[in-house]
Amino acid sequence: MGATGSAESGESGGPAEEEAVVRAAVAVDTVGDVPRARPRRRGRTAAMLAAAAVLGVVAGACTGYLVQAGRAPTALPPLSQPVVAQARGEAEPLSAVQDRRVRTDGDLRKLLIPRPKGTEDNPLAVDDEGWADLAAYAERYKGPASTFDSLIDDEFRRAAVTSWRVGDAYTVDIALVQFRQESKPAASEWAENGDYWADKEGDTRRWPLPGTGEGTGAVYVHDAPERKAGYLPLYSAEAHAWRGDIYMEIHVYGSEPIAKAKIMDLAERQVGKL
């Protein structure tokens, strides 16, 4: 009978053995008669929430598709539009007040300030009835060859010039240089170049030119004269500005210091005509 009992216990524990296992598990999970909480598996709740969110999005998309599919199609607007009657005749061109290109594309010499009464011709001026071609304008600079090349690269169009002399006191030289400006803003670049070299000289005073935007016009007075043996000291003042496709430069030379009021008056009046 003992052998039989041990064989039966090997095949199956029976009710008594199962009860013993349960009691042992309860005893392990109990410390001081206080049951301990069993650890929970992680990630199962998050996975269930993510799956529910995906199902919600899919269900919403399907519902929206079904609702939209059940609606009648919206009619498109007609392709034909009302015919606008064409105006007869030709449109009147804009005036110079409405379009400054009307003024600047005309005779550029008319934009130069008039020569004051009582003044004389400047014998050193390069003037061909108020015009200076590319070569003649380049000769005004210390490096005419390089200036000539720069003018070609910068799409030189034309230059209107005027010059006069007031006795032996001083001379005035004004040039309006127009560029085609198809590839670069050459007028502003030449004004900046003039400002750079004018400001580079010593004993120089500078003022912004009224009537121009910030950085687009300035007036300079050089207090230190240029001295050369056998000649009187040469004082100078200058102004540089640009507007649109036109670069303006003014130079005043004299045997006496040039007053700020003189160069400023000339520059203001000339910019006013642009």
Short mmCIF file of C-alpha atoms in Angstrom, two decimals:
data_model
loop_
_atom_site.label_atom_id
_atom_site.label_comp_id
_atom_site.label_asym_id
_atom_site.label_seq_id
_atom_site.Cartn_x
_atom_site.Cartn_y
_atom_site.Cartn_z
CA MET A 1 0.00 0.00 0.00
CA GLY A 2 2.92 2.34 0.64
CA ALA A 3 4.35 1.64 -2.79
CA THR A 4 1.06 2.31 -4.38
CA GLY A 5 0.70 5.57 -2.57
CA SER A 6 4.11 6.81 -3.66
CA ALA A 7 3.41 5.95 -7.32
CA GLU A 8 0.15 7.80 -7.29
CA SER A 9 1.83 10.85 -5.82
CA GLY A 10 4.38 10.81 -8.63
CA GLU A 11 1.71 10.86 -11.34
CA SER A 12 -0.61 13.35 -9.74
CA GLY A 13 -0.37 15.39 -6.60
CA GLY A 14 -4.05 15.14 -5.88
CA PRO A 15 -6.20 17.67 -4.04
CA ALA A 16 -4.10 17.58 -0.93
CA GLU A 17 -0.90 18.44 -2.76
CA GLU A 18 -2.53 21.31 -4.74
CA GLU A 19 -3.81 22.82 -1.52
CA ALA A 20 -0.32 22.61 -0.05
CA VAL A 21 1.12 24.48 -3.04
CA VAL A 22 -1.43 27.30 -2.72
CA ARG A 23 -0.68 27.64 0.99
CA ALA A 24 3.02 27.79 0.31
CA ALA A 25 2.50 30.58 -2.26
CA VAL A 26 0.39 32.56 0.19
CA ALA A 27 3.03 32.10 2.86
CA VAL A 28 5.77 33.40 0.53
CA ASP A 29 3.75 36.51 -0.44
CA THR A 30 2.99 37.29 3.21
CA VAL A 31 5.40 38.99 5.57
CA GLY A 32 4.26 39.64 9.09
CA ASP A 33 0.70 38.67 8.18
CA VAL A 34 0.71 41.59 5.63
CA PRO A 35 0.27 40.43 2.03
CA ARG A 36 2.71 41.94 -0.49
CA ALA A 37 1.53 43.29 -3.86
CA ARG A 38 2.78 41.22 -6.73
CA PRO A 39 4.76 43.12 -9.42
CA ARG A 40 2.76 44.02 -12.57
CA ARG A 41 4.00 43.49 -16.06
CA ARG A 42 5.07 46.72 -17.73
CA GLY A 43 4.11 47.95 -21.23
CA ARG A 44 0.85 46.13 -21.59
CA THR A 45 -1.35 49.15 -20.75
CA ALA A 46 0.63 51.51 -23.03
CA ALA A 47 0.39 49.06 -25.89
CA MET A 48 -3.35 48.78 -25.41
CA LEU A 49 -3.75 52.59 -25.40
CA ALA A 50 -1.64 52.99 -28.56
CA ALA A 51 -3.65 50.31 -30.34
CA ALA A 52 -6.89 52.02 -29.28
CA ALA A 53 -5.61 55.39 -30.61
CA VAL A 54 -4.67 53.87 -33.97
CA LEU A 55 -8.05 52.17 -34.23
CA GLY A 56 -9.73 55.48 -33.37
CA VAL A 57 -7.86 57.34 -36.14
CA VAL A 58 -8.66 54.61 -38.68
CA ALA A 59 -12.30 54.56 -37.64
CA GLY A 60 -12.52 58.37 -37.89
CA ALA A 61 -10.96 58.38 -41.37
CA CYS A 62 -13.30 55.69 -42.56
CA THR A 63 -16.31 57.50 -41.13
CA GLY A 64 -15.25 60.78 -42.78
CA TYR A 65 -14.75 59.03 -46.11
CA LEU A 66 -18.18 57.42 -45.92
CA VAL A 67 -19.82 60.73 -45.03
CA GLN A 68 -18.04 62.56 -47.86
CA ALA A 69 -18.82 59.76 -50.33
CA GLY A 70 -22.50 60.04 -49.48
CA ARG A 71 -22.68 63.75 -50.28
CA ALA A 72 -23.63 65.13 -53.67
CA PRO A 73 -20.65 66.51 -55.69
CA THR A 74 -20.11 70.27 -55.54
CA ALA A 75 -20.61 71.98 -58.89
CA LEU A 76 -17.50 73.71 -60.31
CA PRO A 77 -17.67 77.38 -61.40
CA PRO A 78 -18.16 77.90 -65.14
CA LEU A 79 -15.01 78.29 -67.23
CA SER A 80 -16.42 81.17 -69.24
CA GLN A 81 -16.03 84.63 -67.72
CA PRO A 82 -17.61 87.98 -68.61
CA VAL A 83 -15.89 89.63 -71.56
CA VAL A 84 -14.33 93.00 -70.70
CA ALA A 85 -14.66 95.49 -73.49
CA GLN A 86 -11.30 96.71 -74.81
CA ALA A 87 -10.65 100.41 -74.43
CA ARG A 88 -10.44 102.38 -77.62
CA GLY A 89 -7.51 104.55 -78.60
CA GLU A 90 -4.06 104.67 -77.03
CA ALA A 91 -3.28 105.31 -73.38
CA GLU A 92 -1.78 108.70 -72.65
CA PRO A 93 1.87 108.50 -71.57
CA LEU A 94 2.71 109.37 -67.99
CA SER A 95 4.02 112.82 -67.29
CA ALA A 96 7.46 113.56 -65.91
CA VAL A 97 5.89 114.12 -62.50
CA GLN A 98 4.36 110.62 -62.50
CA ASP A 99 7.31 108.81 -64.11
CA ARG A 100 10.84 110.12 -63.58
CA ARG A 101 12.13 107.95 -66.43
CA VAL A 102 10.32 110.29 -68.79
CA ARG A 103 12.62 113.02 -67.51
CA THR A 104 15.86 111.06 -67.28
CA ASP A 105 15.44 109.36 -70.67
CA GLY A 106 15.10 112.73 -72.34
CA ASP A 107 17.80 115.33 -72.85
CA LEU A 108 20.01 114.76 -69.81
CA ARG A 109 21.60 118.19 -70.22
CA LYS A 110 18.31 119.81 -69.21
CA LEU A 111 18.73 118.31 -65.75
CA LEU A 112 21.96 120.26 -65.14
CA ILE A 113 21.59 123.41 -63.07
CA PRO A 114 21.99 126.54 -65.19
CA ARG A 115 25.25 128.41 -65.18
CA PRO A 116 25.02 131.59 -63.08
CA LYS A 117 25.11 134.92 -64.87
CA GLY A 118 28.44 136.69 -64.98
CA THR A 119 30.47 133.49 -64.99
CA GLU A 120 33.05 132.53 -67.59
CA ASP A 121 33.84 129.35 -69.50
CA ASN A 122 36.24 126.96 -67.86
CA PRO A 123 39.14 126.55 -70.33
CA LEU A 124 40.08 123.18 -68.83
CA ALA A 125 36.59 121.70 -69.15
CA VAL A 126 35.99 118.69 -71.40
CA ASP A 127 32.78 119.74 -73.07
CA ASP A 128 31.16 118.84 -76.37
CA GLU A 129 27.98 120.90 -76.31
CA GLY A 130 27.22 119.66 -72.82
CA TRP A 131 28.14 116.04 -73.46
CA ALA A 132 31.18 113.96 -72.51
CA ASP A 133 31.65 110.65 -74.28
CA LEU A 134 33.14 107.62 -72.55
CA ALA A 135 36.77 108.50 -73.34
CA ALA A 136 36.35 112.19 -72.46
CA TYR A 137 34.74 111.36 -69.12
CA ALA A 138 37.45 108.81 -68.27
CA GLU A 139 40.09 111.53 -68.84
CA ARG A 140 38.74 113.35 -65.80
CA TYR A 141 40.31 110.71 -63.55
CA LYS A 142 43.94 110.13 -62.58
CA GLY A 143 43.90 106.65 -64.14
CA PRO A 144 41.95 107.20 -67.39
CA ALA A 145 42.78 103.77 -68.87
CA SER A 146 41.48 101.78 -65.92
CA THR A 147 38.53 104.17 -65.55
CA PHE A 148 37.68 103.60 -69.20
CA ASP A 149 37.56 99.83 -68.63
CA SER A 150 35.46 100.25 -65.49
CA LEU A 151 32.95 102.42 -67.30
CA ILE A 152 32.54 99.77 -70.00
CA ASP A 153 32.05 97.02 -67.41
CA ASP A 154 29.52 99.17 -65.57
CA GLU A 155 27.44 99.79 -68.71
CA PHE A 156 28.15 103.49 -69.19
CA ARG A 157 25.36 105.10 -71.19
CA ARG A 158 26.12 108.84 -71.39
CA ALA A 159 27.32 111.83 -69.36
CA ALA A 160 26.03 115.40 -69.34
CA VAL A 161 28.54 117.97 -68.06
CA THR A 162 28.77 121.66 -67.33
CA SER A 163 31.57 123.86 -65.98
CA TRP A 164 32.22 127.54 -65.30
CA ARG A 165 34.70 129.90 -63.68
CA VAL A 166 34.07 132.82 -61.35
CA GLY A 167 36.98 135.12 -62.12
CA ASP A 168 40.14 133.90 -60.45
CA ALA A 169 38.24 132.85 -57.31
CA TYR A 170 37.04 129.36 -58.10
CA THR A 171 35.77 126.99 -60.78
CA VAL A 172 32.80 124.60 -60.75
CA ASP A 173 32.63 121.26 -62.54
CA ILE A 174 29.42 119.16 -62.60
CA ALA A 175 28.72 115.82 -64.26
CA LEU A 176 25.61 113.66 -64.45
CA VAL A 177 26.62 110.13 -65.46
CA GLN A 178 23.90 107.72 -66.56
CA PHE A 179 24.27 103.93 -66.63
CA ARG A 180 22.13 101.27 -68.30
CA GLN A 181 22.02 99.21 -65.08
CA GLU A 182 20.95 95.98 -66.75
CA SER A 183 23.20 93.83 -64.57
CA LYS A 184 24.23 95.98 -61.58
CA PRO A 185 23.35 99.21 -59.69
CA ALA A 186 26.31 101.09 -61.16
CA ALA A 187 25.14 104.60 -60.22
CA SER A 188 25.15 103.82 -56.50
CA GLU A 189 28.50 102.03 -56.78
CA TRP A 190 30.13 105.06 -58.42
CA ALA A 191 28.72 107.35 -55.75
CA GLU A 192 30.10 105.07 -53.04
CA ASN A 193 33.46 105.04 -54.79
CA GLY A 194 33.50 108.85 -54.90
CA ASP A 195 32.62 109.01 -51.21
CA TYR A 196 35.38 106.55 -50.36
CA TRP A 197 38.16 108.55 -52.03
CA ALA A 198 36.84 111.92 -50.85
CA ASP A 199 36.70 110.76 -47.24
CA LYS A 200 40.16 109.20 -47.53
CA GLU A 201 41.90 112.58 -47.90
CA GLY A 202 43.26 114.25 -44.78
CA ASP A 203 41.78 117.39 -43.18
CA THR A 204 38.37 116.68 -44.68
CA ARG A 205 34.95 117.58 -43.32
CA ARG A 206 31.85 115.66 -44.37
CA TRP A 207 28.09 116.34 -44.23
CA PRO A 208 25.11 114.34 -45.50
CA LEU A 209 23.40 115.91 -48.49
CA PRO A 210 19.79 116.97 -47.76
CA GLY A 211 17.24 115.71 -50.23
CA THR A 212 18.88 112.31 -50.55
CA GLY A 213 18.35 109.13 -48.58
CA GLU A 214 20.77 107.95 -45.93
CA GLY A 215 24.04 106.96 -47.54
CA THR A 216 23.05 108.19 -51.00
CA GLY A 217 24.61 111.66 -50.95
CA ALA A 218 27.36 113.59 -49.13
CA VAL A 219 29.33 116.84 -49.33
CA TYR A 220 33.05 117.20 -48.57
CA VAL A 221 35.31 120.18 -47.91
CA HIS A 222 39.07 119.63 -47.99
CA ASP A 223 40.72 122.17 -45.68
CA ALA A 224 44.29 121.24 -46.62
CA PRO A 225 45.22 122.66 -50.06
CA GLU A 226 47.17 120.87 -52.75
CA ARG A 227 50.54 122.59 -53.10
CA LYS A 228 52.80 122.53 -56.12
CA ALA A 229 55.93 124.55 -56.79
CA GLY A 230 55.25 127.59 -58.96
CA TYR A 231 51.46 127.48 -58.39
CA LEU A 232 49.06 128.94 -55.88
CA PRO A 233 47.67 126.53 -53.27
CA LEU A 234 44.62 124.72 -54.61
CA TYR A 235 41.67 124.21 -52.27
CA SER A 236 38.79 121.92 -53.19
CA ALA A 237 35.35 120.68 -52.21
CA GLU A 238 33.18 117.99 -53.74
CA ALA A 239 29.80 116.26 -53.60
CA HIS A 240 28.69 112.79 -54.62
CA ALA A 241 25.15 111.41 -54.86
CA TRP A 242 23.00 109.09 -56.92
CA ARG A 243 19.36 108.79 -57.83
CA GLY A 244 18.00 105.95 -59.94
CA ASP A 245 20.45 105.30 -62.78
CA ILE A 246 22.25 108.66 -62.51
CA TYR A 247 25.44 109.39 -60.60
CA MET A 248 26.07 113.05 -59.73
CA GLU A 249 29.47 114.51 -58.94
CA ILE A 250 30.43 118.14 -58.29
CA HIS A 251 33.91 119.57 -57.81
CA VAL A 252 34.82 123.11 -56.79
CA TYR A 253 38.43 124.37 -56.94
CA GLY A 254 39.83 127.72 -55.79
CA SER A 255 42.88 129.52 -54.53
CA GLU A 256 41.02 130.25 -51.27
CA PRO A 257 39.29 127.79 -48.91
CA ILE A 258 35.90 126.68 -50.24
CA ALA A 259 33.02 127.46 -47.90
CA LYS A 260 30.65 124.69 -46.91
CA ALA A 261 27.69 126.86 -47.94
CA LYS A 262 28.97 127.13 -51.51
CA ILE A 263 29.36 123.42 -52.26
CA MET A 264 26.21 122.57 -50.29
CA ASP A 265 24.12 125.06 -52.28
CA LEU A 266 25.34 123.66 -55.59
CA ALA A 267 24.73 120.06 -54.52
CA GLU A 268 21.25 120.72 -53.14
CA ARG A 269 20.12 122.54 -56.26
CA GLN A 270 21.52 119.87 -58.56
CA VAL A 271 19.95 116.97 -56.64
CA GLY A 272 16.67 118.91 -56.64
CA LYS A 273 16.56 118.71 -60.44
CA LEU A 274 16.94 114.92 -60.40
#
